[in-house]
PDB file of C-alpha atoms in Angstrom:
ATOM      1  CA  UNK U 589      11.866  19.379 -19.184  1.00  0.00           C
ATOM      2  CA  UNK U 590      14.859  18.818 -16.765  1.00  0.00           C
ATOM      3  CA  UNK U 591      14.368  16.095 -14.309  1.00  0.00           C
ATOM      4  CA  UNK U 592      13.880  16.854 -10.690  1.00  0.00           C
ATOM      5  CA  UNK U 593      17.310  16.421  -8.908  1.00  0.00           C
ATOM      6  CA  UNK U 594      16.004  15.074  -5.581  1.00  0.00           C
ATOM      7  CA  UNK U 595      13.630  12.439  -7.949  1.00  0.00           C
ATOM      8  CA  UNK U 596      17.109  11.705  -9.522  1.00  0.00           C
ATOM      9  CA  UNK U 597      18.884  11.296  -5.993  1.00  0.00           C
ATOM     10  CA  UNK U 598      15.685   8.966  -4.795  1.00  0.00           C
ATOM     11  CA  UNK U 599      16.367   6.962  -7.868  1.00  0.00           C
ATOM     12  CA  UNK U 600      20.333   6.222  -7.120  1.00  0.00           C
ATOM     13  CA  UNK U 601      19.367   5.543  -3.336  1.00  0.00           C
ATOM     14  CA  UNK U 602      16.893   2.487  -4.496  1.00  0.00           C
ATOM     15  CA  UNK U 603      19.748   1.209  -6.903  1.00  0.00           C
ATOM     16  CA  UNK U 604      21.899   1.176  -3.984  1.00  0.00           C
ATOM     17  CA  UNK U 605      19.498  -0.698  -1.396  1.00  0.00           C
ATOM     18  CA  UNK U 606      18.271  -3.317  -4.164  1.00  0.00           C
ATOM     19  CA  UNK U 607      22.157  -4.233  -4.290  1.00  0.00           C
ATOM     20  CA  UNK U 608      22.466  -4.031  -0.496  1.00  0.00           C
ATOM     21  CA  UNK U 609      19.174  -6.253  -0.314  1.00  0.00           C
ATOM     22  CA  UNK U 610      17.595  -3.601   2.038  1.00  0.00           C
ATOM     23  CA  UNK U 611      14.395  -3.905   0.867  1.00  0.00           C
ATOM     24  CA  UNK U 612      12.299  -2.046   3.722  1.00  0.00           C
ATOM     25  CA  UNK U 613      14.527   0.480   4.177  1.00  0.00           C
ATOM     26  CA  UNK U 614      12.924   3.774   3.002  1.00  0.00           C
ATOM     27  CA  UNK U 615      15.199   6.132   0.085  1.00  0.00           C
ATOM     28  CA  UNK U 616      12.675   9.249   1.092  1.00  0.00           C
ATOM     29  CA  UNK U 617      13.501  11.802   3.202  1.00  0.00           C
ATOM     30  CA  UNK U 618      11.291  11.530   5.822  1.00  0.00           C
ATOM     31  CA  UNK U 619      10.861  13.176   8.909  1.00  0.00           C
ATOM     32  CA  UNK U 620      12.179  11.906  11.909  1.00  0.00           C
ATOM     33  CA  UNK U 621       9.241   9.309  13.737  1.00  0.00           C
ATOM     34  CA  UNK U 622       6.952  10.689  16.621  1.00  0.00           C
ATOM     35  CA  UNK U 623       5.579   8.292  18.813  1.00  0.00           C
ATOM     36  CA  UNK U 624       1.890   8.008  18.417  1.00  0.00           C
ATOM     37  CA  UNK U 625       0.366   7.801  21.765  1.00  0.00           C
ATOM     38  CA  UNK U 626      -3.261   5.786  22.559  1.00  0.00           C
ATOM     39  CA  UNK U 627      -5.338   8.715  23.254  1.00  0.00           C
ATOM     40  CA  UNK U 628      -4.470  10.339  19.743  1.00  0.00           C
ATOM     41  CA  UNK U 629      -5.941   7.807  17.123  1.00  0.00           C
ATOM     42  CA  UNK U 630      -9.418   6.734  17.023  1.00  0.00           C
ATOM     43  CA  UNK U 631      -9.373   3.552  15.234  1.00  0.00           C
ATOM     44  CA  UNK U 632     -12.957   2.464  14.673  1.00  0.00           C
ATOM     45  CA  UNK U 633     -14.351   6.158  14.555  1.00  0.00           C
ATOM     46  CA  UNK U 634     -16.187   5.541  16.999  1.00  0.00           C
ATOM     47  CA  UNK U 635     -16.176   9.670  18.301  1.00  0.00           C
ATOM     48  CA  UNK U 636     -18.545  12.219  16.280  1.00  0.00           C
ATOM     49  CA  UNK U 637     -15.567  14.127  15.394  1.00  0.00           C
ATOM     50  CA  UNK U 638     -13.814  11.660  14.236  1.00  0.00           C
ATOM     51  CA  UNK U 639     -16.851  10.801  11.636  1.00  0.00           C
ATOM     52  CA  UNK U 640     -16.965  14.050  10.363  1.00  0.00           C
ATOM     53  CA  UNK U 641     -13.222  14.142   9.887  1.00  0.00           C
ATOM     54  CA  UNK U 642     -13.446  11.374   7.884  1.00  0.00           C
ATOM     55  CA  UNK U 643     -15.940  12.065   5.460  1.00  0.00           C
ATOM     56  CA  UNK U 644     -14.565  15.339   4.876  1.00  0.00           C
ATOM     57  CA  UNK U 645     -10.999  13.855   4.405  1.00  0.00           C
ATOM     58  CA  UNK U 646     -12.238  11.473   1.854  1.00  0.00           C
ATOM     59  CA  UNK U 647     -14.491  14.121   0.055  1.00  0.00           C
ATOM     60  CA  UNK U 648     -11.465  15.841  -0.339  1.00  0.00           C
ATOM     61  CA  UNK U 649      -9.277  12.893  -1.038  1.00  0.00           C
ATOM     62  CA  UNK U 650     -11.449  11.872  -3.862  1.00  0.00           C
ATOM     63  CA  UNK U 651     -11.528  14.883  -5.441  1.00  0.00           C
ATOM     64  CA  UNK U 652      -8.088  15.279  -5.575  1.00  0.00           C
ATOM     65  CA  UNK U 653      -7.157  11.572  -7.218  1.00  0.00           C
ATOM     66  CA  UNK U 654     -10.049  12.358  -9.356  1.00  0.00           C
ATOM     67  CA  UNK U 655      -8.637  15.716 -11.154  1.00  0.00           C
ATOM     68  CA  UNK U 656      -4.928  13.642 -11.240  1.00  0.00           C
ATOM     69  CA  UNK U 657      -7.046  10.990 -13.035  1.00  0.00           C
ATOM     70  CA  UNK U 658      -8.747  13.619 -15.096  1.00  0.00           C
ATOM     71  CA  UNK U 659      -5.483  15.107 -16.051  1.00  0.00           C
ATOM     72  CA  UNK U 660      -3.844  11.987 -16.647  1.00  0.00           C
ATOM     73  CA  UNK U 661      -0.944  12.968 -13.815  1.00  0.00           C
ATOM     74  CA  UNK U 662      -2.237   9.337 -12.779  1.00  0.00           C
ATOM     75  CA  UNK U 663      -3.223   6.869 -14.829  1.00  0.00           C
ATOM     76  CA  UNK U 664      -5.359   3.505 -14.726  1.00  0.00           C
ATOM     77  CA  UNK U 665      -4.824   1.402 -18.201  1.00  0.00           C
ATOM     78  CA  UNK U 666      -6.627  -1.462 -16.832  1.00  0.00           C
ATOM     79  CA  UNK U 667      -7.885  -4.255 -14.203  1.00  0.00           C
ATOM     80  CA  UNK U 668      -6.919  -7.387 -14.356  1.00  0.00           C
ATOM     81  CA  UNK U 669      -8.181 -10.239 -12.305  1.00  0.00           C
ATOM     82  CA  UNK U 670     -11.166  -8.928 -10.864  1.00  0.00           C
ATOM     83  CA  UNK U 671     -12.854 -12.296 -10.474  1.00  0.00           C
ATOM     84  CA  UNK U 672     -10.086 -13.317  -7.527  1.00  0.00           C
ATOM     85  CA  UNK U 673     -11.117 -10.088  -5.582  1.00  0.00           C
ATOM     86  CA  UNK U 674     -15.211 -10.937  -6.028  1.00  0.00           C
ATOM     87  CA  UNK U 675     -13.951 -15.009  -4.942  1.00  0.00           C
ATOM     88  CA  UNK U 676     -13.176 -13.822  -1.781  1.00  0.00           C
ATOM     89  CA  UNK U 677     -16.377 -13.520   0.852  1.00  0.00           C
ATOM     90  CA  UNK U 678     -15.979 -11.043   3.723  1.00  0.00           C
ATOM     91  CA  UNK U 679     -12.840 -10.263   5.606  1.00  0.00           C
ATOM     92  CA  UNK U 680      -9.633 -10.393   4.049  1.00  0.00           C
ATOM     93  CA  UNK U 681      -6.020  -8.137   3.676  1.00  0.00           C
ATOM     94  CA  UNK U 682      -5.370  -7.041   0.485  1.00  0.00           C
ATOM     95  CA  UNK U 683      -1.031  -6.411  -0.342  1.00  0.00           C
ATOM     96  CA  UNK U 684      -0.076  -4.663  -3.039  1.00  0.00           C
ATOM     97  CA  UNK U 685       3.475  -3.332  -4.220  1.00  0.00           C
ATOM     98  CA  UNK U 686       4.546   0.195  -2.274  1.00  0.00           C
ATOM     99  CA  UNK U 687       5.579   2.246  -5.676  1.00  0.00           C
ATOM    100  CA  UNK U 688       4.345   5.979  -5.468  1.00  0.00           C
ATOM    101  CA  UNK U 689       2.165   8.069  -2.382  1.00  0.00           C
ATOM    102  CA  UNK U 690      -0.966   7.915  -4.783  1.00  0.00           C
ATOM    103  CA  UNK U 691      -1.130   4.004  -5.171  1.00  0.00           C
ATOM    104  CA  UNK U 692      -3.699   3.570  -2.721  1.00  0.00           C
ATOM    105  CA  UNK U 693      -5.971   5.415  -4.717  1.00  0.00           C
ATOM    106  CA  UNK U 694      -5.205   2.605  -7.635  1.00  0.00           C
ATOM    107  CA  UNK U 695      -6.244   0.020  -5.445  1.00  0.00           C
ATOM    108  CA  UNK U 696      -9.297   1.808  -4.120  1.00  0.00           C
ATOM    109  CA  UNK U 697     -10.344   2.612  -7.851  1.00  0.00           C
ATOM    110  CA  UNK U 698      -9.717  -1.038  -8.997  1.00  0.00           C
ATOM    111  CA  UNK U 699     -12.294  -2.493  -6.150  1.00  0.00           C
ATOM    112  CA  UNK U 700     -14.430   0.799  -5.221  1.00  0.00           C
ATOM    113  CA  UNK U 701     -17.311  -0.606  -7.654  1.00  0.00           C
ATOM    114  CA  UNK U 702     -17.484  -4.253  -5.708  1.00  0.00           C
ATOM    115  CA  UNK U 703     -17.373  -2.723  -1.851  1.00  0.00           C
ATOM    116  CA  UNK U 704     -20.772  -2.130  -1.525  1.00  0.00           C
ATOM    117  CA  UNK U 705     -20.665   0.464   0.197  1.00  0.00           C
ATOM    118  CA  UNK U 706     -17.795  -0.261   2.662  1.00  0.00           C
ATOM    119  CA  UNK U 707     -14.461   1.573   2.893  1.00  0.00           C
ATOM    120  CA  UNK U 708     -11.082   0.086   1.999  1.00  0.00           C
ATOM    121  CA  UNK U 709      -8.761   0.772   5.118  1.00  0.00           C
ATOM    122  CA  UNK U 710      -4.948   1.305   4.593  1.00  0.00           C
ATOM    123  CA  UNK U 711      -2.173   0.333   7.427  1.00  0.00           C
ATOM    124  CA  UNK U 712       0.021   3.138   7.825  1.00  0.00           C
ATOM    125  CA  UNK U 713       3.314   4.124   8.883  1.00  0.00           C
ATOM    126  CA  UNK U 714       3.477   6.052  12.640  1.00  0.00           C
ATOM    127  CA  UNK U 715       5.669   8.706  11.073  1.00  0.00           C
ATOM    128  CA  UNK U 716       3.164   9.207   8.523  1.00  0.00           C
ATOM    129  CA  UNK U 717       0.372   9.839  11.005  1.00  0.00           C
ATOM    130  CA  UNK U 718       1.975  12.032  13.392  1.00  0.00           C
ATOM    131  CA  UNK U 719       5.002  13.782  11.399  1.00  0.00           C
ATOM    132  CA  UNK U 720       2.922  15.332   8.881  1.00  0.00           C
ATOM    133  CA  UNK U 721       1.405  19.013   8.967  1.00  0.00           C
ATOM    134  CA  UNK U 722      -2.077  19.393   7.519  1.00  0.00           C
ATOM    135  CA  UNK U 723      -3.113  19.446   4.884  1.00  0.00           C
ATOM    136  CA  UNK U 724      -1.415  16.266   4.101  1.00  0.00           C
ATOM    137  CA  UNK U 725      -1.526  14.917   7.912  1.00  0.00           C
ATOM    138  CA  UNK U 726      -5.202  15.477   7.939  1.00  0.00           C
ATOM    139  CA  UNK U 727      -5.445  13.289   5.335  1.00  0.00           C
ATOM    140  CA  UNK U 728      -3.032  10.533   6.752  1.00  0.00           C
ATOM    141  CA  UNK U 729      -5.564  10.997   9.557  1.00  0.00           C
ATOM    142  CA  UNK U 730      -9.089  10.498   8.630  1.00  0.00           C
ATOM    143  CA  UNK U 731      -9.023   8.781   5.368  1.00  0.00           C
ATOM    144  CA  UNK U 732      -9.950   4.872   7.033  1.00  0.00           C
ATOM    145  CA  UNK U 733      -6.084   4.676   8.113  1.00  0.00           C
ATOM    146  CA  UNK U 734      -4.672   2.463  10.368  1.00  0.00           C
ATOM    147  CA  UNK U 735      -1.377   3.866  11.844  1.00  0.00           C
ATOM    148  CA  UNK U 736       1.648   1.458  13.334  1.00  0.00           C
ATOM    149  CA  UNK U 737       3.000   2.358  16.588  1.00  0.00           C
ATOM    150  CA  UNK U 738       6.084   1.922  18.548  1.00  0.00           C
ATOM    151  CA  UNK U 739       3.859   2.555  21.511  1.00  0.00           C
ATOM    152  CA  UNK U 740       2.480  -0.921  23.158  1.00  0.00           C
ATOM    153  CA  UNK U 741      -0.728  -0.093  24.662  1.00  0.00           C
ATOM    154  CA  UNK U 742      -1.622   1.979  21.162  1.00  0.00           C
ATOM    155  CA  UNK U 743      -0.481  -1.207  19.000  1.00  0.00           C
ATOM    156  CA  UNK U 744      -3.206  -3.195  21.641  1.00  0.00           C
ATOM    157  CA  UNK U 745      -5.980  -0.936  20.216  1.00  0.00           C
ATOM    158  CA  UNK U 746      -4.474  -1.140  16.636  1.00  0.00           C
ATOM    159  CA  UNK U 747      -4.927  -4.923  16.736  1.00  0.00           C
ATOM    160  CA  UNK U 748      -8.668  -4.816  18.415  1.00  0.00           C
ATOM    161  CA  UNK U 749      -9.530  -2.952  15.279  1.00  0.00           C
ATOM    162  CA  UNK U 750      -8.111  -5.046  12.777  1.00  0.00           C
ATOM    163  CA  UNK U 751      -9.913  -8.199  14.471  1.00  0.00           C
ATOM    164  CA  UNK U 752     -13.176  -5.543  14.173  1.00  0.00           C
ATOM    165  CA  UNK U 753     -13.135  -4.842  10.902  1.00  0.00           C
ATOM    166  CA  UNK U 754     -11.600  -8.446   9.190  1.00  0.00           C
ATOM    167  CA  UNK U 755     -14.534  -9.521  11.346  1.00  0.00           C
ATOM    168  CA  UNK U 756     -17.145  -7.398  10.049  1.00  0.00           C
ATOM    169  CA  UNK U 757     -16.252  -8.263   6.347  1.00  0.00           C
ATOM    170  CA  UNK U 758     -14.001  -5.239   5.864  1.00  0.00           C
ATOM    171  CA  UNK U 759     -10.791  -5.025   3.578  1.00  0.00           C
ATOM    172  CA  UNK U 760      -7.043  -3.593   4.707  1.00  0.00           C
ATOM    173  CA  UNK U 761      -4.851  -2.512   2.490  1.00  0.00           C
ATOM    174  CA  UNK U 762      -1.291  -3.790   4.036  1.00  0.00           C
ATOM    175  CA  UNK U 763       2.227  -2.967   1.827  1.00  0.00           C
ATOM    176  CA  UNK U 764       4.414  -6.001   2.572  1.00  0.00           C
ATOM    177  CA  UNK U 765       7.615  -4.260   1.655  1.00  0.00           C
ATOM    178  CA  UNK U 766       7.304  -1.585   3.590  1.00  0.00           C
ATOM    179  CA  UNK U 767       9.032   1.026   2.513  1.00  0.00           C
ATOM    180  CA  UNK U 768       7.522   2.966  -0.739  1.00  0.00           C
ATOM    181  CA  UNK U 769      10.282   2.877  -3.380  1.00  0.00           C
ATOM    182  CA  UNK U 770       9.372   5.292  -5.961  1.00  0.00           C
ATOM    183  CA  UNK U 771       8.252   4.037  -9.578  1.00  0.00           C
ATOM    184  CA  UNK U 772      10.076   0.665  -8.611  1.00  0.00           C
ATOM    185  CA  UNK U 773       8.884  -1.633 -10.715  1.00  0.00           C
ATOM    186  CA  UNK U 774      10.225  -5.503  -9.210  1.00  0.00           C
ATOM    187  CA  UNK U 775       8.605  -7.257  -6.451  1.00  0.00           C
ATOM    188  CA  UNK U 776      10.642  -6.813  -3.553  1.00  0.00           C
ATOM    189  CA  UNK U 777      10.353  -9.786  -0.397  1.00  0.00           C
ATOM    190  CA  UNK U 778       7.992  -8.822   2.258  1.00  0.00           C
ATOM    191  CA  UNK U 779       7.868  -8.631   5.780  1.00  0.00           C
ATOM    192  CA  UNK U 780       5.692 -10.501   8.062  1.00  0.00           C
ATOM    193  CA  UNK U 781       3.319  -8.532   9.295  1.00  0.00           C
ATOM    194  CA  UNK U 782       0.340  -8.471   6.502  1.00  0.00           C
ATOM    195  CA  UNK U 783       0.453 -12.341   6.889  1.00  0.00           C
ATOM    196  CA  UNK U 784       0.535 -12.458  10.915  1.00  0.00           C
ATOM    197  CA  UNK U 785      -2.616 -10.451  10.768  1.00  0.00           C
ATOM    198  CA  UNK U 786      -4.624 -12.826   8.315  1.00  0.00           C
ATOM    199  CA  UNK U 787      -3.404 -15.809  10.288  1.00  0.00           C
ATOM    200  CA  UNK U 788      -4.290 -14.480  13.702  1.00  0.00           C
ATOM    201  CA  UNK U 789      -7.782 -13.312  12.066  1.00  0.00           C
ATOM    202  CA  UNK U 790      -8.283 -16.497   9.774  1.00  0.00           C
ATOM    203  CA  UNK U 791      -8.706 -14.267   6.491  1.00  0.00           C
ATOM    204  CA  UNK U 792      -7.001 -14.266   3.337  1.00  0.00           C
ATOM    205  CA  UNK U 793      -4.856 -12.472   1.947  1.00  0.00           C
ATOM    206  CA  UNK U 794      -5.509 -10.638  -1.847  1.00  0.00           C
ATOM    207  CA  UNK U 795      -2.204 -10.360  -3.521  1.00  0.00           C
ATOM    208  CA  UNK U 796      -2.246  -7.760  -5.884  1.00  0.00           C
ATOM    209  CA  UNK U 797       1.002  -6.365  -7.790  1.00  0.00           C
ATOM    210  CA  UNK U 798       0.698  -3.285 -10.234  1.00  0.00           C
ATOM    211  CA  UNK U 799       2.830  -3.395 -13.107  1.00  0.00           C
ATOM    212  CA  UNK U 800       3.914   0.255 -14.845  1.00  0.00           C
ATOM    213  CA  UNK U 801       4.430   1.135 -19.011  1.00  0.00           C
ATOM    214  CA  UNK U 802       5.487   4.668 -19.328  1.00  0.00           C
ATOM    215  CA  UNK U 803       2.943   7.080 -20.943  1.00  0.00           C
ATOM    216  CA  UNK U 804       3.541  10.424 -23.290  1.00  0.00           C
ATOM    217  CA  UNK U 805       3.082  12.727 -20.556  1.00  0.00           C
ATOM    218  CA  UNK U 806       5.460  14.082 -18.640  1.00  0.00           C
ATOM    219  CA  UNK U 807       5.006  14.453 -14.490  1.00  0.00           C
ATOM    220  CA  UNK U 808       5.676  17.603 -12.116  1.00  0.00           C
ATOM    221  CA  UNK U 809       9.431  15.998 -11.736  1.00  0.00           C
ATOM    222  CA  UNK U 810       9.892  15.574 -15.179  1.00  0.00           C
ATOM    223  CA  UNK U 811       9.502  11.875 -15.703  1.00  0.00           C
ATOM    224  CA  UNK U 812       6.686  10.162 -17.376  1.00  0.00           C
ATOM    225  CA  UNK U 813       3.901   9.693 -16.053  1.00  0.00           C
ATOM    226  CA  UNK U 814       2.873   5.998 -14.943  1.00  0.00           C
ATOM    227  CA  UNK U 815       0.184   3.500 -16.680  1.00  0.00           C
ATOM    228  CA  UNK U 816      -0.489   1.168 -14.017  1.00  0.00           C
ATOM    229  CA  UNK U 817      -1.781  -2.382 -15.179  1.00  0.00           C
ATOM    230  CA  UNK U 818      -3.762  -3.450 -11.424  1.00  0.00           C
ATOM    231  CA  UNK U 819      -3.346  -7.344 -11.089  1.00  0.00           C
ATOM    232  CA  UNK U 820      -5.277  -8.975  -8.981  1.00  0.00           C
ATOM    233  CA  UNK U 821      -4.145 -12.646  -7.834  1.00  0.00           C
ATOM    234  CA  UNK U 822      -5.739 -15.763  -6.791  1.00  0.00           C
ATOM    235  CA  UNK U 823      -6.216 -15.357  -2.908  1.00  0.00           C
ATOM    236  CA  UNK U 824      -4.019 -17.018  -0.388  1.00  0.00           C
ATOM    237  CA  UNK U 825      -5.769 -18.654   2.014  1.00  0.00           C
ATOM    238  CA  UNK U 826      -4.707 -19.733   6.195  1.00  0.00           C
ATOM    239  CA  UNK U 827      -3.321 -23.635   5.980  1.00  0.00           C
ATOM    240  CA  UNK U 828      -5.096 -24.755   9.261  1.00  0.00           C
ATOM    241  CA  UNK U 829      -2.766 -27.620   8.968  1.00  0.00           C
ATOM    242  CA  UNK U 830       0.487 -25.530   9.633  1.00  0.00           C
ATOM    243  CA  UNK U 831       1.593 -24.340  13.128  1.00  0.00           C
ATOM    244  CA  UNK U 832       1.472 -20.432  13.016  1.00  0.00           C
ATOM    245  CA  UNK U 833       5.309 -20.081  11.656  1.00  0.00           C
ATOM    246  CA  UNK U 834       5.326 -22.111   9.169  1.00  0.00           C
ATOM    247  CA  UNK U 835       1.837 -21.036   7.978  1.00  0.00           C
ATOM    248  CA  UNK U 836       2.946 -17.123   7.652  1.00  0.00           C
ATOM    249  CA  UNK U 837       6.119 -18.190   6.037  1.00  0.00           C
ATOM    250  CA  UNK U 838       3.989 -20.218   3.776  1.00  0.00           C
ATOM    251  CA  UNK U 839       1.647 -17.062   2.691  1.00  0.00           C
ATOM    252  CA  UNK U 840       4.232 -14.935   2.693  1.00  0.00           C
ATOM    253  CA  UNK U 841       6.155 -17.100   0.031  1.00  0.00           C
ATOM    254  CA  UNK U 842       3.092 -17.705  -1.872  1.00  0.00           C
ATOM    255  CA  UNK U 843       2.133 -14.009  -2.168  1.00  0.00           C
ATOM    256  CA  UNK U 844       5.876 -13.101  -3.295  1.00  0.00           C
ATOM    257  CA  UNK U 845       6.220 -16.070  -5.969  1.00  0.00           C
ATOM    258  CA  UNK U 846       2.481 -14.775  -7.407  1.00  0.00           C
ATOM    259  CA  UNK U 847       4.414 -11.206  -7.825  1.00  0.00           C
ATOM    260  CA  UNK U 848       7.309 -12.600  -9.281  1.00  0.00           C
ATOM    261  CA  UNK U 849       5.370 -14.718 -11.832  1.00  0.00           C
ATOM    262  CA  UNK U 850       3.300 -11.530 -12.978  1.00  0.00           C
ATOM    263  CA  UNK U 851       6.029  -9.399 -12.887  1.00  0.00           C
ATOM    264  CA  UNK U 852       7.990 -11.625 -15.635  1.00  0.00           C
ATOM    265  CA  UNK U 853       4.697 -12.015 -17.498  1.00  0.00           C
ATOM    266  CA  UNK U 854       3.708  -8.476 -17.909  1.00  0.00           C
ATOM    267  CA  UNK U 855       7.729  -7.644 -18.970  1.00  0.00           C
ATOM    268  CA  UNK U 856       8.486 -10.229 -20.403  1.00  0.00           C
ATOM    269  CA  UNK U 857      11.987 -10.389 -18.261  1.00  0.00           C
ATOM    270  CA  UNK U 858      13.573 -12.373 -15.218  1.00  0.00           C
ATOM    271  CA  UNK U 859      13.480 -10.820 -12.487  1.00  0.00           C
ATOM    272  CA  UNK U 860      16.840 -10.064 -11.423  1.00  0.00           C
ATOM    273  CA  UNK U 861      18.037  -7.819  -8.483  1.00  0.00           C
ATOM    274  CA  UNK U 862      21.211  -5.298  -9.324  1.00  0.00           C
ATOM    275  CA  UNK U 863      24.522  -7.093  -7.697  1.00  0.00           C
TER     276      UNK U 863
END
């Protein structure tokens, strides 16, 4: 099977942004950024039809990652680490590497049997929330995101509804590089924001990092298909000790070094960036 040209194209586009150390910059071709104004996102569903969008959205959202699980188009090999997630008591941000538009799902999977009933919510781009036409924007929508926003008065409500949910025991899913990079496979350094958020909140943060073998089946591009390995780190915990800089540099660090480490374990290589 010939391999998809614009997969091919993505692929060169990373190579050249890992030399140029651009590591949030996005390779994808995505559509230009509306602004996503305050009356347009309810955060903490807290409107009827906002409910029922949800539960639609992820009826229909599990569905689909099921039958890609089913048909091995995505593929869980294994858990690892499950005992730091279940550590961690109430509130906390989980980060995880920004590889491929299903990894969410991987995460979800990996912790869906320990949430007791509670929803994981994702952080989201703004451009993903308002750009895209339904059905894919409905689901960018209603399944428990959290969109960004260049808009002020939105980003106000954004952050009452993080402090909501860390504070009612809930768990965000926040990608700390950004930018998904398609079947990249190194750790890339990540941007403050995930680590701002637990500091400001006192929560942890849950590093996770999924590592990738390929598998015997070819995808819809022509590549092979993905067996993620989901590993779940020790949590980094708030130094109450540190002034507010130092303490997200501190996390921040910490969560990158415990991706580096389990990337070289897993491969068996040192991490080294393309010059």
């Amino acid at each position: 099977m010939e391999k998809s040209k614009e997969r091919l194209e993505i692929l060169a586009k990373i190579d050249e942004l890992e030399k140029n150390k651009l590591w949030d910059i996005s390779p994808e071709n995505d559509p230009e950024t509306k602004e996503l104004k305050p009356n347009k996102v309810d955060y903490l569903n807290k409107k009827l039809s906002s409910k029922i969008a949800t539960l639609i959205a992820n009826r229909m959202g599990t569905n689909y990652f099921e039958k890609m699980l089913k048909s091995k188009q995505m593929i869980i090999d294994k858990v690892v680490g499950i005992e730091n997630y279940l550590a961690v008591d109430g509130g906390a941000i989980i980060t995880c590497n920004h590889f491929h538009p299903c990894d969410n799902y991987a995460v979800y999977r990996a912790i869906r049997p320990y949430l007791n009933g509670r929803k994981l919510y994702k952080v989201i781009r703004e451009g993903n929330y308002t750009n895209y036409p339904n059905p894919i924007g409905f689901f960018f929508r209603h399944c428990n995101t959290l969109p960004l926003s260049s808009n002020m008065e939105t980003m106000k409500n954004f952050m009452y509804a993080m402090k909501t949910l860390l504070g009612r025991g809930e768990k965000i899913l926040i990608y700390p590089e950004q930018a998904l990079w398609w079947n990249y496979r190194k750790p890339r350094p990540c941007k403050d924001g995930a680590y701002k958020f637990a500091v400001n909140n006192g929560v942890p943060i849950i590093p996770m990092f999924i590592t990738m073998t390929d598998s015997d089946i070819l995808d819809p591009n022509g590549f092979f298909v993905q067996k993620y390995t989901i590993n779940i780190m020790p949590a980094i915990y708030p130094n109450n000790d540190l002034d507010k800089k130092t303490n997200i540099a501190n996390m921040k660090e910490q969560n990158y070094n415990a991706c580096v480490k389990t990337y070289e374990d897993f491969y068996k290589v040192k991490l080294e960036y393309l010059q």
